[in-house]
Short mmCIF file of C-alpha atoms and ligand atoms in Angstrom, two decimals:
data_model
loop_
_atom_site.label_atom_id
_atom_site.label_comp_id
_atom_site.label_asym_id
_atom_site.label_seq_id
_atom_site.Cartn_x
_atom_site.Cartn_y
_atom_site.Cartn_z
CA UNK A 1 0.00 0.00 0.00
CA UNK A 2 2.90 2.32 0.58
CA UNK A 3 3.57 2.20 -3.12
CA UNK A 4 1.71 4.85 -5.01
CA UNK A 5 1.73 5.63 -8.66
CA UNK A 6 3.97 8.47 -9.72
CA UNK A 7 1.05 10.77 -10.31
CA UNK A 8 0.80 11.54 -6.60
CA UNK A 9 4.43 12.40 -6.17
CA UNK A 10 5.15 16.01 -6.59
CA UNK A 11 7.89 17.67 -8.54
CA UNK A 12 10.97 19.21 -7.08
CA UNK A 13 10.18 22.43 -8.81
CA UNK A 14 11.40 25.58 -7.20
CA UNK A 15 8.87 28.28 -7.90
CA UNK A 16 11.36 30.93 -6.86
CA UNK A 17 13.53 29.96 -9.84
CA UNK A 18 10.70 30.26 -12.29
CA UNK A 19 10.31 33.38 -14.39
CA UNK A 20 6.79 34.05 -13.21
CA UNK A 21 8.01 34.03 -9.61
CA UNK A 22 11.00 36.31 -10.06
CA UNK A 23 9.08 39.04 -8.38
CA UNK A 24 6.69 38.40 -5.54
CA UNK A 25 4.00 40.44 -7.23
CA UNK A 26 4.05 38.23 -10.30
CA UNK A 27 4.06 35.10 -8.21
CA UNK A 28 1.05 36.32 -6.26
CA UNK A 29 -0.74 37.19 -9.47
CA UNK A 30 -0.14 33.71 -10.82
CA UNK A 31 -1.35 32.18 -7.55
CA UNK A 32 -4.47 34.30 -7.71
CA UNK A 33 -5.16 32.94 -11.17
CA UNK A 34 -4.45 29.43 -9.91
CA UNK A 35 -7.09 29.86 -7.22
CA UNK A 36 -9.61 31.18 -9.76
CA UNK A 37 -8.84 28.29 -12.10
CA UNK A 38 -9.11 25.72 -9.31
CA UNK A 39 -5.57 24.46 -9.79
CA UNK A 40 -5.17 23.68 -6.09
CA UNK A 41 -6.11 20.32 -4.69
CA UNK A 42 -5.99 18.60 -1.36
CA UNK A 43 -4.27 15.27 -0.96
CA UNK A 44 -4.92 13.17 2.11
CA UNK A 45 -2.54 11.07 4.15
CA UNK A 46 -4.10 8.39 6.37
CA UNK A 47 -3.47 8.12 10.09
CA UNK A 48 -3.68 4.66 11.61
CA UNK A 49 -3.63 3.04 15.01
CA UNK A 50 -0.59 0.75 15.15
CA UNK A 51 -2.10 -1.44 17.84
CA UNK A 52 -5.33 -2.42 16.14
CA UNK A 53 -4.77 -1.25 12.57
CA UNK A 54 -7.76 1.06 12.51
CA UNK A 55 -7.71 4.05 10.22
CA UNK A 56 -8.43 7.01 12.48
CA UNK A 57 -8.33 9.89 10.05
CA UNK A 58 -6.35 11.75 7.45
CA UNK A 59 -4.33 14.92 7.11
CA UNK A 60 -5.18 17.28 4.27
CA UNK A 61 -2.09 18.55 2.43
CA UNK A 62 -2.32 21.14 -0.29
CA UNK A 63 -0.84 20.72 -3.77
CA UNK A 64 -0.85 22.92 -6.82
CA UNK A 65 -1.50 21.11 -10.07
CA UNK A 66 0.42 23.49 -12.27
CA UNK A 67 -0.46 23.13 -15.97
CA UNK A 68 3.21 23.23 -17.00
CA UNK A 69 5.15 22.08 -13.96
CA UNK A 70 2.93 19.32 -12.65
CA UNK A 71 2.08 18.71 -9.02
CA UNK A 72 3.83 21.21 -6.78
CA UNK A 73 4.60 20.88 -3.09
CA UNK A 74 3.34 23.46 -0.61
CA UNK A 75 6.90 24.56 0.12
CA UNK A 76 7.12 25.95 -3.41
CA UNK A 77 4.23 28.39 -3.06
CA UNK A 78 3.03 28.74 0.55
CA UNK A 79 5.96 30.96 1.65
CA UNK A 80 4.99 33.47 -1.03
CA UNK A 81 1.51 33.75 0.45
CA UNK A 82 2.55 34.32 4.04
CA UNK A 83 1.18 37.62 5.26
CA UNK A 84 -0.78 38.26 2.08
CA UNK A 85 -4.56 38.37 1.86
CA UNK A 86 -4.45 35.73 -0.87
CA UNK A 87 -2.96 33.38 1.71
CA UNK A 88 -6.06 33.89 3.81
CA UNK A 89 -8.31 33.15 0.85
CA UNK A 90 -6.39 29.99 0.10
CA UNK A 91 -6.52 28.98 3.77
CA UNK A 92 -10.27 29.47 3.66
CA UNK A 93 -10.46 27.37 0.52
CA UNK A 94 -8.53 24.57 2.23
CA UNK A 95 -10.92 24.42 5.17
CA UNK A 96 -13.97 24.60 2.90
CA UNK A 97 -12.61 21.87 0.66
CA UNK A 98 -11.76 19.65 3.65
CA UNK A 99 -15.29 20.05 5.05
CA UNK A 100 -16.75 19.26 1.64
CA UNK A 101 -14.59 16.14 1.46
CA UNK A 102 -15.53 14.96 4.95
CA UNK A 103 -19.18 15.05 3.88
CA UNK A 104 -18.50 13.42 0.54
CA UNK A 105 -16.85 10.54 2.41
CA UNK A 106 -19.78 10.37 4.84
CA UNK A 107 -22.01 9.87 1.79
CA UNK A 108 -19.81 6.92 0.85
CA UNK A 109 -20.10 5.46 4.33
CA UNK A 110 -16.60 6.52 5.32
CA UNK A 111 -16.32 8.48 8.54
CA UNK A 112 -12.92 10.11 8.79
CA UNK A 113 -11.52 12.81 11.00
CA UNK A 114 -9.64 15.23 8.81
CA UNK A 115 -6.91 17.54 9.97
CA UNK A 116 -6.09 20.76 8.21
CA UNK A 117 -2.89 22.76 8.57
CA UNK A 118 -3.52 26.34 9.57
CA UNK A 119 -0.79 28.95 9.62
CA UNK A 120 -0.30 31.05 12.71
CA UNK A 121 -1.10 34.11 10.72
CA UNK A 122 -4.37 32.64 9.45
CA UNK A 123 -5.36 31.48 12.91
CA UNK A 124 -4.64 34.88 14.42
CA UNK A 125 -7.08 36.70 12.15
CA UNK A 126 -9.80 38.52 14.06
CA UNK A 127 -12.63 36.84 12.22
CA UNK A 128 -11.14 33.35 12.05
CA UNK A 129 -13.50 31.73 14.54
CA UNK A 130 -16.60 33.46 13.18
CA UNK A 131 -15.69 32.40 9.67
CA UNK A 132 -15.09 28.83 10.77
CA UNK A 133 -18.45 28.80 12.54
CA UNK A 134 -20.11 29.97 9.33
CA UNK A 135 -18.47 27.25 7.31
CA UNK A 136 -19.42 24.56 9.79
CA UNK A 137 -23.04 25.68 9.63
CA UNK A 138 -23.02 24.66 6.00
CA UNK A 139 -21.96 21.15 7.00
CA UNK A 140 -24.30 20.12 9.80
CA UNK A 141 -23.51 16.42 9.50
CA UNK A 142 -19.91 16.86 10.47
CA UNK A 143 -19.49 15.70 14.03
CA UNK A 144 -17.41 16.77 16.99
CA UNK A 145 -13.73 16.14 16.43
CA UNK A 146 -14.16 15.40 12.76
CA UNK A 147 -12.35 18.58 11.86
CA UNK A 148 -8.99 19.09 13.48
CA UNK A 149 -6.69 22.06 12.99
CA UNK A 150 -2.94 21.52 13.04
CA UNK A 151 -1.05 24.49 14.32
CA UNK A 152 2.70 24.84 14.57
CA UNK A 153 4.05 25.00 18.05
CA UNK A 154 5.75 28.31 17.43
CA UNK A 155 2.67 29.89 16.01
CA UNK A 156 0.33 30.79 18.81
CA UNK A 157 3.09 31.54 21.25
CA UNK A 158 3.15 35.27 20.65
CA UNK A 159 -0.15 35.73 22.29
CA UNK A 160 -0.78 32.60 24.21
CA UNK A 161 -3.83 33.91 26.03
CA UNK A 162 -5.61 35.03 22.90
CA UNK A 163 -4.70 31.82 21.12
CA UNK A 164 -5.99 29.58 23.87
CA UNK A 165 -9.19 31.58 24.11
CA UNK A 166 -9.71 31.16 20.37
CA UNK A 167 -9.00 27.47 20.65
CA UNK A 168 -11.63 27.14 23.33
CA UNK A 169 -14.13 28.92 21.09
CA UNK A 170 -13.30 26.56 18.24
CA UNK A 171 -13.67 23.64 20.58
CA UNK A 172 -17.22 24.72 21.31
CA UNK A 173 -17.81 24.37 17.59
CA UNK A 174 -16.57 20.79 17.85
CA UNK A 175 -13.21 21.55 16.27
CA UNK A 176 -10.14 19.89 17.74
CA UNK A 177 -6.49 20.92 17.68
CA UNK A 178 -3.14 19.28 17.20
CA UNK A 179 0.21 20.93 17.81
CA UNK A 180 2.21 20.11 14.69
CA UNK A 181 5.95 19.39 14.57
CA UNK A 182 5.94 19.20 18.34
CA UNK A 183 9.39 19.42 19.85
CA UNK A 184 10.86 21.71 17.22
CA UNK A 185 9.55 25.01 18.54
CA UNK A 186 9.49 26.72 21.89
CA UNK A 187 7.66 24.08 23.82
CA UNK A 188 7.67 25.25 27.38
CA UNK A 189 5.55 23.29 29.77
CA UNK A 190 3.56 26.41 30.58
CA UNK A 191 2.77 26.72 26.93
CA UNK A 192 1.49 23.19 26.78
CA UNK A 193 -0.42 23.55 30.02
CA UNK A 194 -2.26 26.58 28.65
CA UNK A 195 -3.03 25.37 25.16
CA UNK A 196 -6.21 23.34 24.94
CA UNK A 197 -4.94 21.14 22.09
CA UNK A 198 -6.14 17.54 22.17
CA UNK A 199 -3.16 16.14 20.31
CA UNK A 200 0.62 16.47 20.12
CA UNK A 201 2.19 15.55 16.82
CA UNK A 202 5.77 14.33 17.18
CA UNK A 203 7.92 15.93 14.51
CA UNK A 204 9.14 13.58 11.82
CA UNK A 205 12.80 14.46 12.35
CA UNK A 206 12.76 12.81 15.80
CA UNK A 207 10.84 9.82 14.50
CA UNK A 208 13.23 9.39 11.59
CA UNK A 209 16.30 9.43 13.83
CA UNK A 210 15.02 7.64 16.91
CA UNK A 211 16.24 4.15 15.92
CA UNK A 212 19.88 5.25 15.70
CA UNK A 213 20.00 8.27 17.93
CA UNK A 214 19.49 7.99 21.69
CA UNK A 215 18.70 11.64 22.06
CA UNK A 216 16.08 11.59 19.32
CA UNK A 217 14.51 8.59 21.02
CA UNK A 218 14.63 10.40 24.36
CA UNK A 219 12.74 13.29 22.80
CA UNK A 220 10.13 10.94 21.38
CA UNK A 221 9.79 9.28 24.77
CA UNK A 222 9.60 12.65 26.46
CA UNK A 223 6.80 13.84 24.21
CA UNK A 224 4.86 10.62 24.73
CA UNK A 225 5.29 11.06 28.48
CA UNK A 226 4.19 14.68 28.33
CA UNK A 227 1.13 13.76 26.34
CA UNK A 228 0.19 11.16 28.94
CA UNK A 229 0.80 13.54 31.84
CA UNK A 230 -1.25 16.29 30.22
CA UNK A 231 -3.91 13.82 29.03
CA UNK A 232 -3.40 14.57 25.36
CA UNK A 233 -3.30 12.24 22.42
CA UNK A 234 0.00 11.71 20.67
CA UNK A 235 0.68 10.86 17.04
CA UNK A 236 3.98 10.28 15.26
CA UNK A 237 4.54 11.62 11.76
CA UNK A 238 7.14 10.47 9.24
CA UNK A 239 6.71 6.78 10.08
CA UNK A 240 8.51 5.09 7.21
CA UNK A 241 9.40 1.56 8.33
CA UNK A 242 8.06 -1.34 10.34
CA UNK A 243 10.88 -0.84 12.87
CA UNK A 244 9.69 2.69 13.48
CA UNK A 245 6.17 1.44 13.99
CA UNK A 246 7.24 -1.30 16.41
CA UNK A 247 9.41 1.08 18.41
CA UNK A 248 6.69 3.71 18.66
CA UNK A 249 4.20 1.17 19.88
CA UNK A 250 6.70 -0.12 22.44
CA UNK A 251 7.19 3.44 23.66
CA UNK A 252 3.44 3.95 24.01
CA UNK A 253 2.57 5.89 20.87
CA UNK A 254 -0.26 4.17 19.06
CA UNK A 255 -1.13 6.64 16.34
CA UNK A 256 1.02 7.04 13.28
CA UNK A 257 1.22 8.63 9.89
CA UNK A 258 3.95 8.26 7.28
CA UNK A 259 5.10 6.95 3.95
CA UNK A 260 5.42 3.43 5.40
CA UNK A 261 1.65 3.42 5.82
CA UNK A 262 0.63 5.57 2.87
CA UNK A 263 1.74 8.62 0.99
CA UNK A 264 -0.66 11.51 0.65
CA UNK A 265 -3.17 10.64 -2.07
CA UNK A 266 -5.99 12.31 -4.01
CA UNK A 267 -9.33 12.18 -2.22
CA UNK A 268 -10.79 9.77 -4.78
CA UNK A 269 -8.28 7.10 -3.77
CA UNK A 270 -8.98 7.20 -0.06
CA UNK A 271 -12.03 4.96 0.13
CA UNK A 272 -10.39 2.11 -1.76
CA UNK A 273 -7.18 2.61 0.21
CA UNK A 274 -9.07 2.30 3.51
CA UNK A 275 -10.90 -0.78 2.27
CA UNK A 276 -7.68 -2.42 1.08
CA UNK A 277 -5.85 -1.54 4.31
CA UNK A 278 -8.62 -2.96 6.46
CA UNK A 279 -9.00 -6.08 4.32
CA UNK A 280 -5.26 -6.71 4.56
CA UNK A 281 -5.40 -6.86 8.35
CA UNK A 282 -2.25 -4.80 8.45
CA UNK A 283 -1.46 -2.51 11.34
CA UNK A 284 2.23 -1.81 10.84
CA UNK A 285 4.04 0.25 8.23
CA UNK A 286 5.94 -1.62 5.52
CA UNK A 287 9.52 -0.75 4.68
P1 C2E B 1 3.30 19.01 7.99
O1 C2E B 1 1.95 19.49 8.34
O2 C2E B 1 4.23 18.71 9.11
O3 C2E B 1 3.05 17.77 7.06
C1 C2E B 1 3.90 16.66 6.96
C2 C2E B 1 4.73 16.69 5.71
O4 C2E B 1 5.57 15.54 5.69
C3 C2E B 1 3.95 16.61 4.41
O5 C2E B 1 4.71 17.28 3.40
C4 C2E B 1 3.92 15.13 4.13
O6 C2E B 1 3.70 14.81 2.76
C5 C2E B 1 5.30 14.74 4.57
N1 C2E B 1 5.39 13.34 5.01
C6 C2E B 1 4.40 12.54 5.46
N2 C2E B 1 4.88 11.33 5.80
C7 C2E B 1 6.20 11.36 5.55
C8 C2E B 1 7.25 10.39 5.69
O7 C2E B 1 7.06 9.26 6.11
N3 C2E B 1 8.50 10.80 5.33
C9 C2E B 1 8.75 12.06 4.87
N4 C2E B 1 10.01 12.37 4.53
N5 C2E B 1 7.78 13.00 4.73
C10 C2E B 1 6.52 12.64 5.06
P2 C2E B 1 4.03 18.37 2.43
O8 C2E B 1 2.72 17.87 1.96
O9 C2E B 1 5.07 18.75 1.44
O10 C2E B 1 3.74 19.58 3.40
C11 C2E B 1 4.77 20.30 3.99
C12 C2E B 1 4.23 21.30 4.96
O11 C2E B 1 3.46 22.29 4.30
C13 C2E B 1 3.30 20.70 6.00
O12 C2E B 1 4.05 20.08 7.04
C14 C2E B 1 2.54 21.92 6.46
O13 C2E B 1 3.28 22.63 7.42
C15 C2E B 1 2.47 22.75 5.18
N6 C2E B 1 1.15 22.60 4.58
C16 C2E B 1 0.68 21.61 3.78
N7 C2E B 1 -0.59 21.84 3.41
C17 C2E B 1 -0.94 23.00 3.99
C18 C2E B 1 -2.16 23.79 4.01
O14 C2E B 1 -3.21 23.43 3.43
N8 C2E B 1 -2.13 24.95 4.73
C19 C2E B 1 -1.02 25.36 5.41
N9 C2E B 1 -1.06 26.51 6.09
N10 C2E B 1 0.11 24.64 5.44
C20 C2E B 1 0.16 23.47 4.74
MG1 MG B 2 0.54 18.98 9.60
MG1 MG B 3 4.22 18.06 10.90
MG1 MG B 4 6.26 20.10 9.15
#
């Protein structure tokens, strides 16, 4: 299952090197057109429980299907949008599209929790919660915890009080939170204590290194311990091999996401992937 056809793998195209991106203004203009022409798409990467094999949800990851350059990774275009109103519009599109997809899957009998990456800047917008509430109203069948927002650890730090208040408001809408790339930012324990996020997401760099590097493993263990102490869920990202899966389970982390389980895939492939995964009885990543 880890093998995907090449279509889902994106190009190593550096937008900054491309003529139309030489100047930020031109890049933004092209991105605006891309949004109007619906050239963006969400791919979804499954999350599974390593203990019982159950598929627990999926993370939505944006791609740009560029007519000339093929499928482009978010790193090629998201930085350009940071701090620009177009970035907010795209962020809104991502949430809307994710909600639409959750319902489309419900129609197919597939109930998945979907997590969406939200930039600090997007999350800190005055009207973010109100807008989210509006969008959720249009999708009344989506249940509590079915939409999760992934926020970088560094992001909400600047104004912790405001951020945690906003998170509580979102929670009342049934929206859950994960702290993404946990361990790479300024994780103070006070920070964690004050942020009402249900889930900690162990950064893939620690997961990747933990089999050969005692300190990386200590960090993974530490995060798992913190999650337990603070009664949060914990999920590992970047799980590429069976050994990683076995070790995580031994350390007490049951939830995992990574290429060893599945690469991000177009929404249309998810139902058959879930069916095949469940029929296979697998619970561990394959090398
Ligand atoms: P992230 O949220 O930490 O997502 C994980 C990234 O690691 C994804 O890259 C995913 O494809 C990749 N990945 C998953 N499993 C493995 C693995 O086993 N090995 C390795 N080497 N990589 C793995 P992607 O899709 O290129 O996204 C990169 C980052 O871009 C994301 O990191 C997230 O911060 C950001 N991003 C993606 N989509 C969105 C979006 O819709 N909105 C915002 N604001 N940010 C997004
Ligand atoms: Mg993420
Ligand atoms: Mg991450
Ligand atoms: Mg990341």
